[in-house]
Backbone as numpy.savetxt, mean C-alpha at the origin, in Angstrom:
# Nx Ny Nz CAx CAy CAz Cx Cy Cz
36.47 -15.15 11.46 37.18 -14.30 11.11 38.28 -14.79 10.54
39.10 -16.11 10.82 40.33 -16.27 10.69 40.41 -16.83 9.14
38.97 -17.27 8.94 39.00 -17.74 7.43 39.24 -16.78 6.47
39.29 -15.53 6.74 39.35 -14.43 5.35 38.01 -14.36 4.69
38.38 -14.59 3.45 36.96 -14.30 2.46 36.30 -15.11 2.91
35.91 -16.23 3.40 34.63 -16.96 3.87 33.83 -16.13 4.74
34.42 -15.25 5.70 33.81 -14.40 6.52 32.98 -13.36 6.06
33.72 -12.68 4.75 33.09 -11.79 4.26 31.87 -12.18 3.57
31.61 -13.42 3.19 30.41 -13.74 2.50 28.86 -13.51 3.16
29.06 -13.44 4.67 28.00 -13.16 5.34 28.30 -11.63 5.97
28.99 -10.88 5.54 29.21 -9.45 6.06 28.85 -9.49 7.95
29.42 -10.24 8.51 29.11 -10.11 9.78 28.33 -11.37 10.28
27.66 -11.41 11.38 26.75 -12.62 11.77 25.64 -12.73 10.73
25.20 -13.94 10.61 24.21 -14.27 9.73 23.02 -13.99 10.18
22.07 -13.61 9.39 20.83 -12.90 9.66 19.63 -14.16 10.15
20.04 -14.96 10.89 19.38 -16.27 11.34 17.81 -15.91 11.70
17.60 -14.84 12.21 15.97 -14.47 12.32 15.34 -14.23 11.03
15.92 -13.58 10.01 15.33 -13.45 8.59 15.21 -15.02 7.90
15.87 -15.94 8.36 15.54 -17.44 7.91 14.59 -17.75 8.37
14.34 -17.50 9.94 13.37 -18.23 10.38 11.95 -17.47 10.01
11.95 -16.19 9.86 10.91 -15.06 9.32 10.57 -16.00 7.89
11.44 -16.15 7.19 11.11 -16.20 5.70 10.27 -17.79 5.86
10.74 -18.60 6.79 10.29 -19.85 6.90 8.71 -19.86 7.34
8.63 -18.94 8.22 7.08 -18.56 8.88 6.17 -17.89 7.69
6.81 -16.93 6.99 5.94 -16.79 5.67 5.88 -17.49 4.69
6.46 -18.34 4.15 6.31 -19.51 3.57 5.29 -20.48 4.03
5.34 -20.84 5.15 4.07 -21.47 5.91 3.00 -21.02 5.63
3.00 -19.82 6.09 1.60 -18.98 5.98 1.03 -18.97 4.51
1.95 -18.62 3.72 1.41 -19.11 2.27 0.99 -20.40 1.74
1.77 -21.24 2.33 1.08 -22.88 2.03 -0.09 -22.97 2.53
-0.14 -22.50 3.96 -1.42 -22.74 4.55 -2.50 -22.32 4.12
-2.29 -21.20 3.44 -3.55 -20.41 2.66 -3.78 -21.00 1.17
-2.66 -21.12 0.64 -2.55 -21.79 -0.66 -2.13 -20.65 -1.53
-1.40 -21.15 -2.35 -0.86 -19.94 -3.16 -1.88 -19.34 -4.19
-2.78 -19.97 -4.84 -3.93 -19.25 -5.49 -4.79 -18.47 -4.62
-5.16 -19.00 -3.62 -5.91 -18.22 -2.67 -5.20 -16.67 -2.22
-3.59 -16.89 -1.93 -2.94 -15.62 -1.83 -2.99 -14.73 -2.97
-3.01 -15.17 -4.24 -3.24 -14.48 -5.48 -4.51 -13.66 -5.84
-5.49 -14.55 -5.20 -6.65 -13.86 -5.51 -7.12 -12.88 -4.52
-6.50 -13.10 -3.05 -6.66 -12.09 -1.98 -5.93 -11.02 -2.64
-4.65 -10.94 -3.17 -4.19 -9.71 -3.47 -4.95 -9.09 -4.77
-5.60 -9.88 -5.59 -6.22 -9.10 -6.56 -7.59 -8.32 -6.24
-8.17 -8.93 -5.09 -9.48 -8.32 -4.34 -8.99 -6.94 -3.75
-7.60 -7.37 -2.95 -7.46 -5.88 -2.34 -6.90 -4.89 -3.25
-6.06 -5.27 -4.35 -5.63 -4.32 -5.56 -6.98 -3.81 -5.95
-8.03 -4.25 -6.34 -9.33 -3.79 -6.83 -9.95 -3.02 -5.93
-10.14 -3.37 -4.72 -10.44 -2.52 -3.78 -9.90 -0.87 -3.60
-8.53 -1.31 -3.49 -7.89 0.10 -3.62 -8.18 1.01 -4.79
-8.02 0.34 -6.08 -8.25 0.88 -7.19 -9.53 1.62 -7.10
-10.76 0.87 -6.59 -12.03 1.39 -6.56 -11.92 2.72 -5.77
-11.31 2.58 -4.57 -11.14 3.88 -3.66 -10.59 4.94 -4.39
-9.35 4.58 -5.13 -8.98 5.91 -6.21 -9.69 6.45 -7.03
-10.38 5.43 -7.63 -11.41 5.90 -8.87 -12.77 6.80 -8.15
-12.99 6.55 -6.87 -13.95 7.20 -6.22 -13.55 8.60 -5.72
-12.33 8.67 -5.46 -11.83 9.92 -4.66 -11.52 10.76 -5.78
-11.31 10.33 -6.98 -10.44 11.00 -8.26 -11.45 12.27 -8.81
-10.88 13.47 -8.83 -11.43 14.67 -9.36 -10.14 15.29 -10.17
-10.73 16.01 -11.07 -9.74 16.88 -11.85 -9.08 17.83 -10.84
-7.70 17.80 -11.04 -6.80 18.51 -10.37 -6.49 18.03 -8.81
-7.16 16.76 -8.56 -7.08 16.35 -7.17 -6.06 14.95 -7.44
-6.86 13.85 -6.82 -6.36 12.63 -6.72 -6.44 11.82 -8.11
-5.63 10.92 -8.76 -5.65 10.42 -9.84 -4.58 9.14 -9.99
-4.87 8.16 -10.74 -4.18 7.19 -11.03 -2.60 7.59 -11.62
-1.52 7.01 -10.90 -0.46 7.03 -11.73 -0.49 6.48 -13.00
-0.67 5.21 -12.80 -0.74 4.38 -13.89 -2.23 4.29 -14.50
-2.25 4.97 -15.69 -3.65 5.16 -16.43 -4.18 3.91 -16.94
-3.47 3.18 -17.68 -3.94 1.87 -18.50 -4.13 0.76 -17.03
-5.42 0.46 -16.90 -5.67 -0.52 -15.89 -5.05 -2.06 -16.03
-4.54 -2.35 -17.06 -4.04 -3.56 -17.30 -2.65 -3.66 -17.05
-1.97 -2.35 -16.68 -0.72 -2.51 -16.22 -0.46 -1.73 -14.74
-1.53 -1.82 -14.16 -1.58 -1.35 -12.58 -1.07 -2.95 -11.65
-0.45 -2.49 -10.67 0.09 -3.63 -9.88 -0.96 -4.31 -9.26
-0.81 -5.55 -8.48 -1.83 -6.20 -7.32 -1.01 -5.88 -6.14
0.44 -5.31 -5.90 1.10 -5.20 -5.16 0.97 -3.81 -4.14
0.72 -2.86 -5.13 0.89 -1.46 -4.63 0.21 -0.41 -5.58
-0.20 0.62 -5.05 -1.09 1.46 -5.89 -0.22 2.83 -5.68
0.08 3.70 -6.74 0.61 4.78 -6.52 -0.42 5.82 -7.07
-0.45 6.91 -6.29 -1.60 8.00 -6.61 -1.16 9.23 -6.46
-1.13 10.14 -7.92 -1.00 11.26 -7.94 -1.72 12.05 -7.25
-1.11 13.27 -6.33 -1.94 14.07 -5.50 -2.77 15.29 -6.33
-2.04 15.77 -7.41 -2.59 16.81 -8.04 -2.16 17.88 -7.23
-3.41 19.02 -6.88 -2.96 20.04 -6.19 -2.84 19.75 -4.77
-3.32 18.65 -4.36 -3.10 18.02 -2.72 -1.75 18.15 -2.31
-1.41 18.44 -1.26 0.00 18.26 -0.64 0.00 17.08 0.02
0.78 15.87 -0.70 0.87 14.56 -0.05 2.05 14.65 1.01
2.76 15.48 1.20 3.47 15.54 2.46 2.55 15.78 3.90
1.83 16.78 3.17 0.80 17.23 4.50 -0.08 16.02 5.03
-0.77 15.31 3.81 -1.58 14.21 4.04 -1.00 13.14 4.79
0.40 12.81 4.32 1.09 11.51 4.89 1.30 12.16 6.37
1.73 13.17 6.68 1.93 13.74 8.24 0.73 13.79 8.95
-0.60 14.08 8.43 -1.77 14.06 9.22 -2.21 12.49 9.53
-2.06 11.59 8.46 -2.24 10.49 8.67 -1.55 9.75 9.68
-0.11 9.88 9.89 0.78 9.46 10.95 0.72 10.06 12.07
0.52 11.27 12.22 0.25 11.94 13.52 -0.83 11.80 14.09
-2.22 11.78 13.40 -3.37 11.45 13.88 -3.79 10.30 14.19
-3.48 9.34 13.42 -3.73 7.81 13.24 -2.75 6.74 13.41
-1.44 7.11 13.28 -0.51 6.28 13.20 -0.11 5.36 12.01
-0.82 5.95 11.00 -0.73 5.37 9.64 0.53 5.88 8.85
1.27 5.14 8.27 2.44 5.33 7.42 2.06 5.15 5.96
1.76 6.25 5.41 1.34 6.23 3.69 2.79 6.05 2.99
2.68 5.26 1.94 4.18 5.15 1.33 4.65 6.52 0.41
5.92 6.93 0.59 6.22 8.11 -0.08 6.18 7.74 -1.35
6.23 8.84 -2.49 6.42 8.75 -3.86 7.95 8.54 -3.82
8.48 7.92 -4.99 9.77 7.57 -5.35 10.23 8.34 -6.61
11.53 8.58 -6.52 12.15 9.68 -7.64 11.50 10.75 -8.11
11.27 10.85 -9.17 10.72 12.16 -9.81 9.19 12.41 -9.16
8.52 11.45 -8.91 7.37 11.49 -8.37 7.27 11.87 -6.99
8.09 11.74 -6.30 8.28 11.84 -4.68 7.42 12.88 -3.88
7.43 14.03 -4.74 6.61 15.09 -4.08 5.00 15.27 -4.72
4.82 14.11 -5.46 3.44 14.36 -6.24 2.51 12.98 -5.94
3.16 12.12 -5.09 2.19 11.15 -4.97 2.55 10.48 -3.70
1.51 9.48 -3.14 1.74 8.49 -1.99 1.29 7.40 -2.51
1.85 6.34 -1.96 1.67 4.82 -2.19 0.77 4.12 -1.09
-0.16 3.26 -1.48 -0.85 2.42 -0.65 -0.35 0.87 -0.99
0.38 0.02 -0.07 0.55 -1.45 -0.22 -0.55 -2.38 -0.19
-0.80 -3.35 -0.72 -1.91 -4.21 -0.38 -1.55 -5.77 -0.85
-0.33 -5.82 -0.34 0.13 -7.45 -0.45 0.49 -7.41 0.94
0.89 -9.13 0.87 1.60 -9.74 2.21 0.68 -9.92 3.02
0.96 -9.80 4.09 -0.08 -10.18 5.56 -0.85 -9.06 5.78
-2.00 -9.26 5.07 -3.06 -8.13 4.97 -4.44 -8.46 5.02
-5.47 -8.14 5.69 -6.62 -8.53 5.56 -7.76 -7.16 5.28
-9.02 -7.37 5.37 -9.69 -6.56 4.92 -9.99 -5.32 5.90
-9.85 -5.74 7.39 -9.78 -4.41 8.31 -8.67 -3.39 8.16
-7.53 -4.43 7.80 -6.53 -3.39 7.68 -6.32 -2.63 6.32
-6.72 -3.28 5.40 -6.87 -2.32 4.16 -7.99 -1.34 4.12
-9.28 -1.61 4.55 -10.09 -0.56 4.98 -9.82 0.49 5.89
-9.12 -0.01 6.97 -8.59 1.13 8.15 -7.61 1.74 7.23
-6.63 1.48 6.43 -6.01 2.26 5.92 -6.57 3.23 4.84
-7.28 2.77 4.05 -8.15 3.67 3.11 -9.10 4.74 3.80
-9.41 4.04 5.11 -10.42 5.37 5.69 -9.49 6.42 6.43
-8.57 5.90 6.99 -7.69 6.96 7.56 -7.04 7.84 6.44
-6.95 7.25 5.32 -6.17 8.42 4.06 -7.40 9.07 3.94
-8.78 8.68 3.76 -9.80 9.37 3.41 -10.25 10.53 4.43
-9.87 10.22 5.70 -10.15 10.93 6.91 -9.46 12.21 6.66
-7.87 11.70 6.33 -6.89 12.86 6.12 -7.22 13.77 5.02
-7.65 13.17 3.91 -8.13 14.16 2.84 -9.25 15.37 3.27
-10.01 14.44 3.91 -11.27 15.66 4.50 -10.72 16.61 5.64
-9.65 16.07 6.31 -9.09 17.32 7.43 -8.50 18.36 6.42
-7.67 17.95 5.28 -7.22 18.93 4.87 -8.10 19.77 3.79
-9.28 19.43 3.75 -10.36 20.03 2.81 -9.97 19.72 1.39
-9.61 18.53 1.37 -9.39 18.10 -0.37 -10.53 17.88 -0.90
-10.91 18.25 -2.04 -11.95 17.86 -2.88 -11.78 16.40 -3.32
-13.18 15.74 -3.22 -13.29 14.23 -3.51 -14.44 13.92 -3.98
-14.38 13.11 -5.34 -15.44 12.62 -6.04 -16.48 11.96 -5.33
-16.01 11.10 -4.17 -16.64 10.39 -3.44 -16.23 9.69 -2.31
-16.84 8.51 -2.12 -16.29 7.79 -0.81 -15.43 6.74 -1.27
-14.03 6.64 -1.10 -13.20 5.60 -1.34 -13.56 4.56 -0.76
-13.76 4.53 0.51 -14.09 3.30 1.55 -15.15 2.63 1.15
-16.09 3.46 0.75 -17.64 2.88 0.74 -17.28 1.92 -1.01
-16.18 2.65 -1.87 -16.08 1.84 -2.83 -15.49 0.58 -2.68
-14.48 0.76 -2.00 -13.72 -0.36 -1.41 -14.30 -1.48 -0.52
-15.09 -1.10 0.40 -15.89 -1.92 0.73 -16.84 -2.96 0.14
-17.47 -2.20 -1.21 -18.44 -2.87 -1.94 -17.28 -3.81 -2.52
-16.27 -3.72 -3.00 -15.05 -4.88 -3.65 -15.08 -5.91 -2.64
-14.86 -5.41 -1.50 -13.89 -6.53 -0.68 -15.57 -7.38 -0.30
-16.66 -7.00 -0.34 -17.82 -7.66 0.04 -18.18 -8.57 -0.95
-17.67 -8.71 -2.09 -18.22 -9.54 -3.46 -17.61 -10.69 -3.00
């Protein structure tokens, strides 16, 4: 603190644990291989999109991004239509401990988000999709079909 401005560079104690965590994350990426990480994220994104496609019905769930070429391999934002997204998130969290991502900005009340990047494997993703689907059934939401089944077919390829 005696050094004045130099101290403010760190805004307090340096986040040493974050540096170690970043090193571990990079080691995990290098162990798997960058191309394999990208391929895994593609499969999980495709599986999530297959689930949303299966669930989609008029007035119900649908993609936020209409053009498939512009969809992210990191996260999928799902428009809820007449389905109460807050209630779905609450059911999933209270009944199963799953926290669905909240919508952002002007879409906050009309969406939920599912992330499919980072340290993720098929049971984690299929569990997330299965819990969301169970929550939708608990609400009596109208669905076009089984999103979990559609996602499982993509993961199995």
